[in-house]
């Protein structure tokens, strides 16, 4: 085995609608990062169709891996270990990546590392910010999850709180859908909000008591739907940009407030943002402003590493391998995998 800084990790990701592969040298030097997105395919259905996603992953997975190896100027025989997302996600989609990783690890006789997708999102930050080290508070906001996590060490996490119902990204997508915006709705609401007045409509914010790190976005989503229906019945024309901006403000306000409280309770001064919703420009601006005001160091991944990719999976896999956290060939997809709240 080479020295750890020369280890080559192949990362594979297929948990939802992106087939991705990446090659990483050591823990943080990205050699390639290939993402084949299925968004245009699912857009006409207004959301991800699981069966179609699985089939597309099957077609894409080997070409994407070959492309990642080629762009990194390496071959499969140079790869020292293979990291793959095994959950959470869509079971059929996950199985494609897991099966490919297992077959390649077996064929090449290299270690296999099963990676939790949520942990991967957090680790995307180590690729963008070489100087970042734990401990810190991570705010993970994606299409499937919203959570505040105390990252104590590279392999030691505590869940402080997560959503009781819809994830933040899911709320963005659902509200966008009823407003007739294309999938995925997050970036569309982000764009539309710029033209709107975020104080135009006072949508509700849930679970705001101090010390409560849980989130709930389904009430907010229903409030937006009710507002739109009411206006339609009254034949009042709505200003869609105002609705988008007011909804977005309600989501962001809660995220920012809880992140600041989590930092203060844990006596930490580093905040890390992760997941697809991290690409939201207003969320990033608000967090940065508050971080500056509270003397908090604030990190978020580059745009490409916010949404699903395999570079973050390779990075997470590398740090697991340093701690001997390998999988064997019995590794299976776990669609409901949760972030461990005990030390691993
Ligand atoms: O992390 P991700 O790629 O997939 C999951 O693991 O879920 O996140 C996708 C989510 C979608 O809900 C999408 O609408 C949201 O991230 N998203 C955004 C933005 N870009 C992507 N939400 C708000 N503003 C954005 N700019
Ligand atoms: Zn994701």
Tab-separated table of C-alpha atoms and ligand atoms in Angstrom:
chain	number	residue	atom	x	y	z
A	1	UNK	CA	0.000	0.000	0.000
A	2	UNK	CA	1.319	3.526	-0.779
A	3	UNK	CA	1.672	6.207	1.907
A	4	UNK	CA	-1.723	7.603	2.902
A	5	UNK	CA	-1.206	10.885	1.011
A	6	UNK	CA	-0.660	8.880	-2.206
A	7	UNK	CA	-3.612	6.505	-1.760
A	8	UNK	CA	-5.938	6.581	-4.754
A	9	UNK	CA	-9.627	6.286	-3.831
A	10	UNK	CA	-12.314	5.726	-6.457
A	11	UNK	CA	-15.646	7.186	-5.280
A	12	UNK	CA	-19.013	6.073	-6.686
A	13	UNK	CA	-22.383	7.783	-6.093
A	14	UNK	CA	-25.843	6.737	-7.366
A	15	UNK	CA	-28.278	7.427	-4.507
A	16	UNK	CA	-30.771	9.572	-6.437
A	17	UNK	CA	-30.651	11.105	-9.909
A	18	UNK	CA	-26.920	11.636	-10.432
A	19	UNK	CA	-24.535	8.889	-11.531
A	20	UNK	CA	-21.105	10.025	-10.425
A	21	UNK	CA	-17.527	8.799	-10.071
A	22	UNK	CA	-14.377	10.545	-8.868
A	23	UNK	CA	-10.719	9.795	-8.190
A	24	UNK	CA	-9.046	11.289	-5.130
A	25	UNK	CA	-5.354	11.239	-4.173
A	26	UNK	CA	-4.849	11.185	-0.415
A	27	UNK	CA	-7.653	12.884	1.492
A	28	UNK	CA	-8.079	16.104	-0.422
A	29	UNK	CA	-6.489	16.146	-3.870
A	30	UNK	CA	-9.233	15.679	-6.429
A	31	UNK	CA	-7.970	14.160	-9.695
A	32	UNK	CA	-11.344	13.841	-11.415
A	33	UNK	CA	-15.031	14.407	-10.678
A	34	UNK	CA	-17.525	13.159	-13.271
A	35	UNK	CA	-21.270	13.724	-12.781
A	36	UNK	CA	-23.915	12.465	-15.190
A	37	UNK	CA	-27.180	14.071	-14.170
A	38	UNK	CA	-30.619	12.681	-15.006
A	39	UNK	CA	-32.418	15.944	-14.173
A	40	UNK	CA	-33.615	16.554	-17.782
A	41	UNK	CA	-35.097	13.030	-17.856
A	42	UNK	CA	-37.057	13.454	-14.599
A	43	UNK	CA	-38.070	17.064	-15.252
A	44	UNK	CA	-40.986	16.074	-17.465
A	45	UNK	CA	-42.474	14.079	-14.560
A	46	UNK	CA	-42.014	16.941	-12.062
A	47	UNK	CA	-39.713	14.865	-9.829
A	48	UNK	CA	-37.496	11.787	-9.666
A	49	UNK	CA	-39.127	8.555	-10.897
A	50	UNK	CA	-37.255	5.816	-8.983
A	51	UNK	CA	-37.585	3.057	-11.599
A	52	UNK	CA	-36.303	5.309	-14.374
A	53	UNK	CA	-33.443	6.479	-12.145
A	54	UNK	CA	-32.292	2.872	-11.508
A	55	UNK	CA	-32.358	2.017	-15.190
A	56	UNK	CA	-30.381	5.130	-16.110
A	57	UNK	CA	-27.784	4.374	-13.432
A	58	UNK	CA	-27.278	0.898	-14.922
A	59	UNK	CA	-26.581	2.405	-18.343
A	60	UNK	CA	-24.360	5.195	-16.986
A	61	UNK	CA	-22.357	3.687	-14.154
A	62	UNK	CA	-19.487	2.004	-16.046
A	63	UNK	CA	-18.988	4.793	-18.635
A	64	UNK	CA	-18.926	7.354	-15.813
A	65	UNK	CA	-16.323	5.325	-13.884
A	66	UNK	CA	-14.208	4.907	-17.051
A	67	UNK	CA	-14.406	8.648	-17.684
A	68	UNK	CA	-13.340	9.430	-14.099
A	69	UNK	CA	-10.317	7.114	-14.399
A	70	UNK	CA	-9.408	8.578	-17.771
A	71	UNK	CA	-9.658	12.199	-16.593
A	72	UNK	CA	-7.474	11.319	-13.599
A	73	UNK	CA	-4.931	9.714	-15.989
A	74	UNK	CA	-5.014	6.433	-14.063
A	75	UNK	CA	-6.309	2.922	-14.698
A	76	UNK	CA	-8.328	0.647	-12.451
A	77	UNK	CA	-5.157	-1.192	-11.465
A	78	UNK	CA	-3.809	2.048	-9.901
A	79	UNK	CA	-6.836	2.373	-7.575
A	80	UNK	CA	-6.116	1.395	-3.961
A	81	UNK	CA	-9.648	1.441	-2.530
A	82	UNK	CA	-13.256	1.958	-3.599
A	83	UNK	CA	-15.772	4.080	-1.680
A	84	UNK	CA	-19.483	3.921	-2.517
A	85	UNK	CA	-22.704	5.467	-1.198
A	86	UNK	CA	-24.843	2.700	0.370
A	87	UNK	CA	-27.566	4.960	1.859
A	88	UNK	CA	-29.710	6.887	2.411
A	89	UNK	CA	-31.396	7.109	-0.991
A	90	UNK	CA	-33.571	5.226	-3.458
A	91	UNK	CA	-32.998	1.506	-3.042
A	92	UNK	CA	-32.851	0.611	-6.740
A	93	UNK	CA	-30.558	3.540	-7.468
A	94	UNK	CA	-28.220	2.749	-4.557
A	95	UNK	CA	-27.992	-0.909	-5.568
A	96	UNK	CA	-26.442	-0.001	-8.923
A	97	UNK	CA	-23.498	1.858	-7.357
A	98	UNK	CA	-23.082	-0.693	-4.582
A	99	UNK	CA	-23.059	-3.623	-7.042
A	100	UNK	CA	-20.549	-1.904	-9.334
A	101	UNK	CA	-18.272	-1.059	-6.397
A	102	UNK	CA	-18.442	-4.581	-5.008
A	103	UNK	CA	-17.679	-6.147	-8.389
A	104	UNK	CA	-14.687	-3.857	-8.976
A	105	UNK	CA	-13.341	-4.267	-5.423
A	106	UNK	CA	-13.613	-8.057	-5.757
A	107	UNK	CA	-12.040	-8.121	-9.222
A	108	UNK	CA	-9.124	-5.866	-8.195
A	109	UNK	CA	-8.865	-7.281	-4.666
A	110	UNK	CA	-8.916	-3.799	-3.081
A	111	UNK	CA	-10.762	-2.644	0.061
A	112	UNK	CA	-14.403	-1.569	-0.195
A	113	UNK	CA	-15.762	1.326	1.891
A	114	UNK	CA	-19.511	1.878	2.310
A	115	UNK	CA	-20.226	5.596	2.785
A	116	UNK	CA	-23.228	7.393	4.293
A	117	UNK	CA	-24.385	9.964	1.728
A	118	UNK	CA	-25.065	12.626	4.398
A	119	UNK	CA	-21.572	12.310	5.804
A	120	UNK	CA	-20.339	12.639	2.228
A	121	UNK	CA	-22.119	15.991	1.852
A	122	UNK	CA	-20.318	17.305	4.941
A	123	UNK	CA	-16.956	16.057	3.650
A	124	UNK	CA	-17.392	17.995	0.375
A	125	UNK	CA	-16.178	20.932	2.459
A	126	UNK	CA	-12.762	19.327	3.045
A	127	UNK	CA	-12.225	19.324	-0.722
A	128	UNK	CA	-13.120	23.000	-1.105
A	129	UNK	CA	-11.312	24.163	2.056
A	130	UNK	CA	-7.958	22.460	2.542
A	131	UNK	CA	-7.452	24.132	5.923
A	132	UNK	CA	-10.755	22.928	7.439
A	133	UNK	CA	-10.529	20.445	10.317
A	134	UNK	CA	-13.076	19.248	12.924
A	135	UNK	CA	-14.592	20.061	15.353
A	136	UNK	CA	-17.437	22.088	13.826
A	137	UNK	CA	-21.206	22.279	13.461
A	138	UNK	CA	-22.538	21.068	10.111
A	139	UNK	CA	-25.864	22.255	8.736
A	140	UNK	CA	-26.881	19.654	6.137
A	141	UNK	CA	-29.700	20.834	3.879
A	142	UNK	CA	-30.546	18.637	0.920
A	143	UNK	CA	-33.522	17.266	-0.970
A	144	UNK	CA	-33.833	14.391	1.485
A	145	UNK	CA	-32.433	15.785	4.756
A	146	UNK	CA	-32.206	18.762	7.025
A	147	UNK	CA	-29.988	18.260	10.044
A	148	UNK	CA	-27.634	19.932	12.488
A	149	UNK	CA	-24.663	17.726	13.274
A	150	UNK	CA	-21.834	18.193	15.737
A	151	UNK	CA	-18.778	16.878	13.875
A	152	UNK	CA	-16.412	16.132	16.751
A	153	UNK	CA	-13.764	14.389	14.696
A	154	UNK	CA	-13.388	12.812	11.226
A	155	UNK	CA	-15.260	9.713	12.393
A	156	UNK	CA	-17.255	10.892	15.367
A	157	UNK	CA	-20.590	12.706	14.869
A	158	UNK	CA	-23.532	13.638	17.064
A	159	UNK	CA	-26.939	14.408	15.562
A	160	UNK	CA	-28.281	17.522	17.313
A	161	UNK	CA	-31.595	17.573	15.468
A	162	UNK	CA	-33.213	16.890	12.124
A	163	UNK	CA	-36.469	17.466	10.313
A	164	UNK	CA	-39.636	15.837	11.602
A	165	UNK	CA	-41.257	15.878	8.171
A	166	UNK	CA	-40.166	17.490	4.885
A	167	UNK	CA	-36.532	18.301	4.206
A	168	UNK	CA	-35.738	21.900	3.257
A	169	UNK	CA	-34.970	20.970	-0.376
A	170	UNK	CA	-38.142	18.906	-0.562
A	171	UNK	CA	-40.171	21.946	0.576
A	172	UNK	CA	-38.456	24.078	-2.109
A	173	UNK	CA	-39.262	21.440	-4.741
A	174	UNK	CA	-42.914	21.006	-3.683
A	175	UNK	CA	-43.654	24.729	-3.450
A	176	UNK	CA	-41.980	25.248	-6.834
A	177	UNK	CA	-44.111	22.504	-8.340
A	178	UNK	CA	-47.404	24.120	-7.297
A	179	UNK	CA	-46.130	27.407	-8.646
A	180	UNK	CA	-45.595	25.708	-12.004
A	181	UNK	CA	-41.801	25.924	-11.871
A	182	UNK	CA	-39.684	23.072	-13.302
A	183	UNK	CA	-37.878	20.376	-11.273
A	184	UNK	CA	-35.675	20.776	-9.282
A	185	UNK	CA	-37.487	23.730	-7.756
A	186	UNK	CA	-34.764	24.983	-5.382
A	187	UNK	CA	-32.685	26.837	-7.973
A	188	UNK	CA	-35.889	28.201	-9.605
A	189	UNK	CA	-37.184	29.665	-6.332
A	190	UNK	CA	-33.708	31.014	-5.646
A	191	UNK	CA	-33.735	32.861	-9.003
A	192	UNK	CA	-37.345	34.083	-8.761
A	193	UNK	CA	-36.859	35.369	-5.193
A	194	UNK	CA	-34.330	37.929	-6.331
A	195	UNK	CA	-37.187	39.844	-8.009
A	196	UNK	CA	-39.575	39.565	-5.053
A	197	UNK	CA	-40.227	41.213	-1.685
A	198	UNK	CA	-39.357	38.730	1.054
A	199	UNK	CA	-41.542	40.616	3.562
A	200	UNK	CA	-44.641	40.570	1.364
A	201	UNK	CA	-46.288	37.526	3.015
A	202	UNK	CA	-45.787	36.361	6.574
A	203	UNK	CA	-45.505	32.561	6.284
A	204	UNK	CA	-45.202	30.507	9.519
A	205	UNK	CA	-41.929	29.330	11.109
A	206	UNK	CA	-42.148	26.117	13.156
A	207	UNK	CA	-40.377	24.847	16.301
A	208	UNK	CA	-38.638	28.100	17.130
A	209	UNK	CA	-38.156	27.473	20.851
A	210	UNK	CA	-34.586	27.849	22.025
A	211	UNK	CA	-32.687	24.583	22.420
A	212	UNK	CA	-34.891	22.744	19.919
A	213	UNK	CA	-32.754	21.643	16.965
A	214	UNK	CA	-35.512	19.832	15.118
A	215	UNK	CA	-37.001	21.287	11.958
A	216	UNK	CA	-40.448	21.101	10.369
A	217	UNK	CA	-41.272	22.445	6.933
A	218	UNK	CA	-44.555	20.738	6.073
A	219	UNK	CA	-46.667	23.431	7.807
A	220	UNK	CA	-44.857	26.131	5.858
A	221	UNK	CA	-45.376	24.224	2.613
A	222	UNK	CA	-49.130	23.877	3.358
A	223	UNK	CA	-49.348	27.569	4.240
A	224	UNK	CA	-47.933	28.485	0.830
A	225	UNK	CA	-50.362	26.112	-0.911
A	226	UNK	CA	-53.309	27.519	1.073
A	227	UNK	CA	-52.269	31.070	0.248
A	228	UNK	CA	-52.078	30.278	-3.481
A	229	UNK	CA	-55.481	28.512	-3.399
A	230	UNK	CA	-57.108	31.339	-1.486
A	231	UNK	CA	-55.825	33.946	-3.920
A	232	UNK	CA	-57.039	31.827	-6.828
A	233	UNK	CA	-60.523	31.555	-5.304
A	234	UNK	CA	-60.630	35.285	-4.712
A	235	UNK	CA	-59.379	35.761	-8.270
A	236	UNK	CA	-56.533	37.878	-6.978
A	237	UNK	CA	-53.433	37.719	-9.102
A	238	UNK	CA	-50.435	36.676	-7.006
A	239	UNK	CA	-46.983	38.089	-7.354
A	240	UNK	CA	-45.056	34.823	-7.719
A	241	UNK	CA	-41.714	36.439	-6.978
A	242	UNK	CA	-43.104	37.751	-3.654
A	243	UNK	CA	-44.403	34.267	-2.768
A	244	UNK	CA	-41.045	32.675	-3.636
A	245	UNK	CA	-39.060	35.276	-1.676
A	246	UNK	CA	-41.357	35.142	1.390
A	247	UNK	CA	-41.268	31.316	1.427
A	248	UNK	CA	-37.493	31.278	1.042
A	249	UNK	CA	-37.084	33.804	3.850
A	250	UNK	CA	-39.174	31.617	6.192
A	251	UNK	CA	-36.963	28.571	5.490
A	252	UNK	CA	-33.704	30.493	5.789
A	253	UNK	CA	-34.616	32.308	8.994
A	254	UNK	CA	-35.166	29.024	10.828
A	255	UNK	CA	-31.993	27.431	9.433
A	256	UNK	CA	-29.866	30.426	10.415
A	257	UNK	CA	-31.365	30.763	13.908
A	258	UNK	CA	-30.901	27.078	14.774
A	259	UNK	CA	-27.379	26.925	13.348
A	260	UNK	CA	-26.329	29.884	15.522
A	261	UNK	CA	-27.895	28.332	18.611
A	262	UNK	CA	-26.178	24.998	17.941
A	263	UNK	CA	-22.829	26.797	17.708
A	264	UNK	CA	-23.394	28.626	20.928
A	265	UNK	CA	-24.569	25.519	22.819
A	266	UNK	CA	-21.558	23.495	21.631
A	267	UNK	CA	-19.199	26.416	22.272
A	268	UNK	CA	-17.832	26.113	18.736
A	269	UNK	CA	-16.975	28.871	16.295
A	270	UNK	CA	-16.889	26.984	12.997
A	271	UNK	CA	-19.985	26.417	10.867
A	272	UNK	CA	-20.044	24.214	7.782
A	273	UNK	CA	-22.919	24.223	5.300
A	274	UNK	CA	-23.596	21.144	3.147
A	275	UNK	CA	-26.117	19.566	0.751
A	276	UNK	CA	-27.913	20.776	-2.380
A	277	UNK	CA	-29.687	23.701	-0.672
A	278	UNK	CA	-26.219	25.047	0.248
A	279	UNK	CA	-26.191	26.292	-3.351
A	280	UNK	CA	-28.899	28.826	-2.387
A	281	UNK	CA	-27.379	32.280	-2.725
A	282	UNK	CA	-29.517	33.980	-0.055
A	283	UNK	CA	-28.889	31.212	2.521
A	284	UNK	CA	-25.162	31.574	1.950
A	285	UNK	CA	-25.331	35.403	2.252
A	286	UNK	CA	-27.409	35.321	5.472
A	287	UNK	CA	-25.171	32.729	7.098
A	288	UNK	CA	-22.080	34.673	6.125
A	289	UNK	CA	-23.497	37.909	7.575
A	290	UNK	CA	-24.440	36.236	10.864
A	291	UNK	CA	-21.145	34.356	11.014
A	292	UNK	CA	-19.225	37.627	10.632
A	293	UNK	CA	-21.356	39.288	13.301
A	294	UNK	CA	-20.773	36.408	15.737
A	295	UNK	CA	-17.083	35.789	14.983
A	296	UNK	CA	-17.818	32.424	13.455
A	297	UNK	CA	-15.727	30.868	10.658
A	298	UNK	CA	-18.138	29.874	7.916
A	299	UNK	CA	-17.499	27.310	5.166
A	300	UNK	CA	-19.586	26.017	2.311
A	301	UNK	CA	-18.636	23.817	-0.676
A	302	UNK	CA	-18.049	25.045	-4.212
A	303	UNK	CA	-21.317	25.017	-6.220
A	304	UNK	CA	-20.392	21.780	-8.024
A	305	UNK	CA	-19.715	19.977	-4.744
A	306	UNK	CA	-22.956	21.188	-3.034
A	307	UNK	CA	-25.222	18.853	-4.992
A	308	UNK	CA	-24.681	15.106	-5.389
A	309	UNK	CA	-21.223	14.035	-6.541
A	310	UNK	CA	-18.731	11.212	-5.962
A	311	UNK	CA	-15.779	13.399	-4.934
A	312	UNK	CA	-17.383	13.888	-1.509
A	313	UNK	CA	-17.935	10.111	-1.253
A	314	UNK	CA	-14.278	9.406	-2.055
A	315	UNK	CA	-13.219	11.983	0.551
A	316	UNK	CA	-15.439	10.496	3.251
A	317	UNK	CA	-14.196	7.021	2.237
A	318	UNK	CA	-10.580	8.090	2.605
A	319	UNK	CA	-11.085	9.275	6.201
A	320	UNK	CA	-12.990	6.081	7.035
A	321	UNK	CA	-10.111	4.011	5.657
A	322	UNK	CA	-7.652	5.886	7.904
A	323	UNK	CA	-9.716	4.683	10.868
A	324	UNK	CA	-10.013	1.120	9.497
A	325	UNK	CA	-13.741	1.516	8.789
A	326	UNK	CA	-14.009	-0.819	5.788
A	327	UNK	CA	-16.935	-2.855	4.476
A	328	UNK	CA	-16.950	-6.395	3.144
A	329	UNK	CA	-18.658	-7.856	0.108
A	330	UNK	CA	-21.903	-8.292	2.057
A	331	UNK	CA	-22.383	-4.508	1.833
A	332	UNK	CA	-25.986	-3.795	0.853
A	333	UNK	CA	-28.029	-0.702	0.017
A	334	UNK	CA	-29.728	0.811	3.087
A	335	UNK	CA	-32.327	3.327	1.805
A	336	UNK	CA	-33.222	4.616	5.279
A	337	UNK	CA	-29.663	4.827	6.622
A	338	UNK	CA	-29.464	7.476	9.312
A	339	UNK	CA	-26.480	9.434	10.451
A	340	UNK	CA	-25.121	7.658	13.446
A	341	UNK	CA	-25.687	9.512	16.700
A	342	UNK	CA	-23.245	7.390	18.619
A	343	UNK	CA	-19.520	7.201	18.212
A	344	UNK	CA	-18.413	4.884	15.394
B	1	LIG	O1	-27.957	17.209	-2.016
B	1	LIG	P1	-28.806	17.094	-3.210
B	1	LIG	O2	-28.155	17.204	-4.570
B	1	LIG	O3	-29.594	15.760	-3.222
B	1	LIG	C1	-29.996	15.105	-2.049
B	1	LIG	O4	-29.139	14.426	-1.437
B	1	LIG	O5	-31.182	15.303	-1.699
B	1	LIG	O6	-29.940	18.211	-3.048
B	1	LIG	C2	-30.910	18.427	-4.007
B	1	LIG	C3	-31.837	19.505	-3.449
B	1	LIG	C4	-33.094	19.694	-4.281
B	1	LIG	O7	-34.210	19.686	-3.408
B	1	LIG	C5	-32.887	21.066	-4.909
B	1	LIG	O8	-34.094	21.758	-5.165
B	1	LIG	C6	-32.067	21.764	-3.848
B	1	LIG	O9	-31.168	20.779	-3.391
B	1	LIG	N1	-31.321	22.906	-4.380
B	1	LIG	C7	-31.574	24.192	-4.003
B	1	LIG	C8	-30.710	25.000	-4.787
B	1	LIG	N2	-29.969	24.177	-5.602
B	1	LIG	C9	-30.364	22.903	-5.335
B	1	LIG	N3	-32.422	24.693	-3.099
B	1	LIG	C10	-32.445	26.023	-2.947
B	1	LIG	N4	-31.681	26.873	-3.661
B	1	LIG	C11	-30.786	26.412	-4.587
B	1	LIG	N5	-30.036	27.254	-5.278
B	2	LIG	ZN1	-27.359	14.504	-1.649
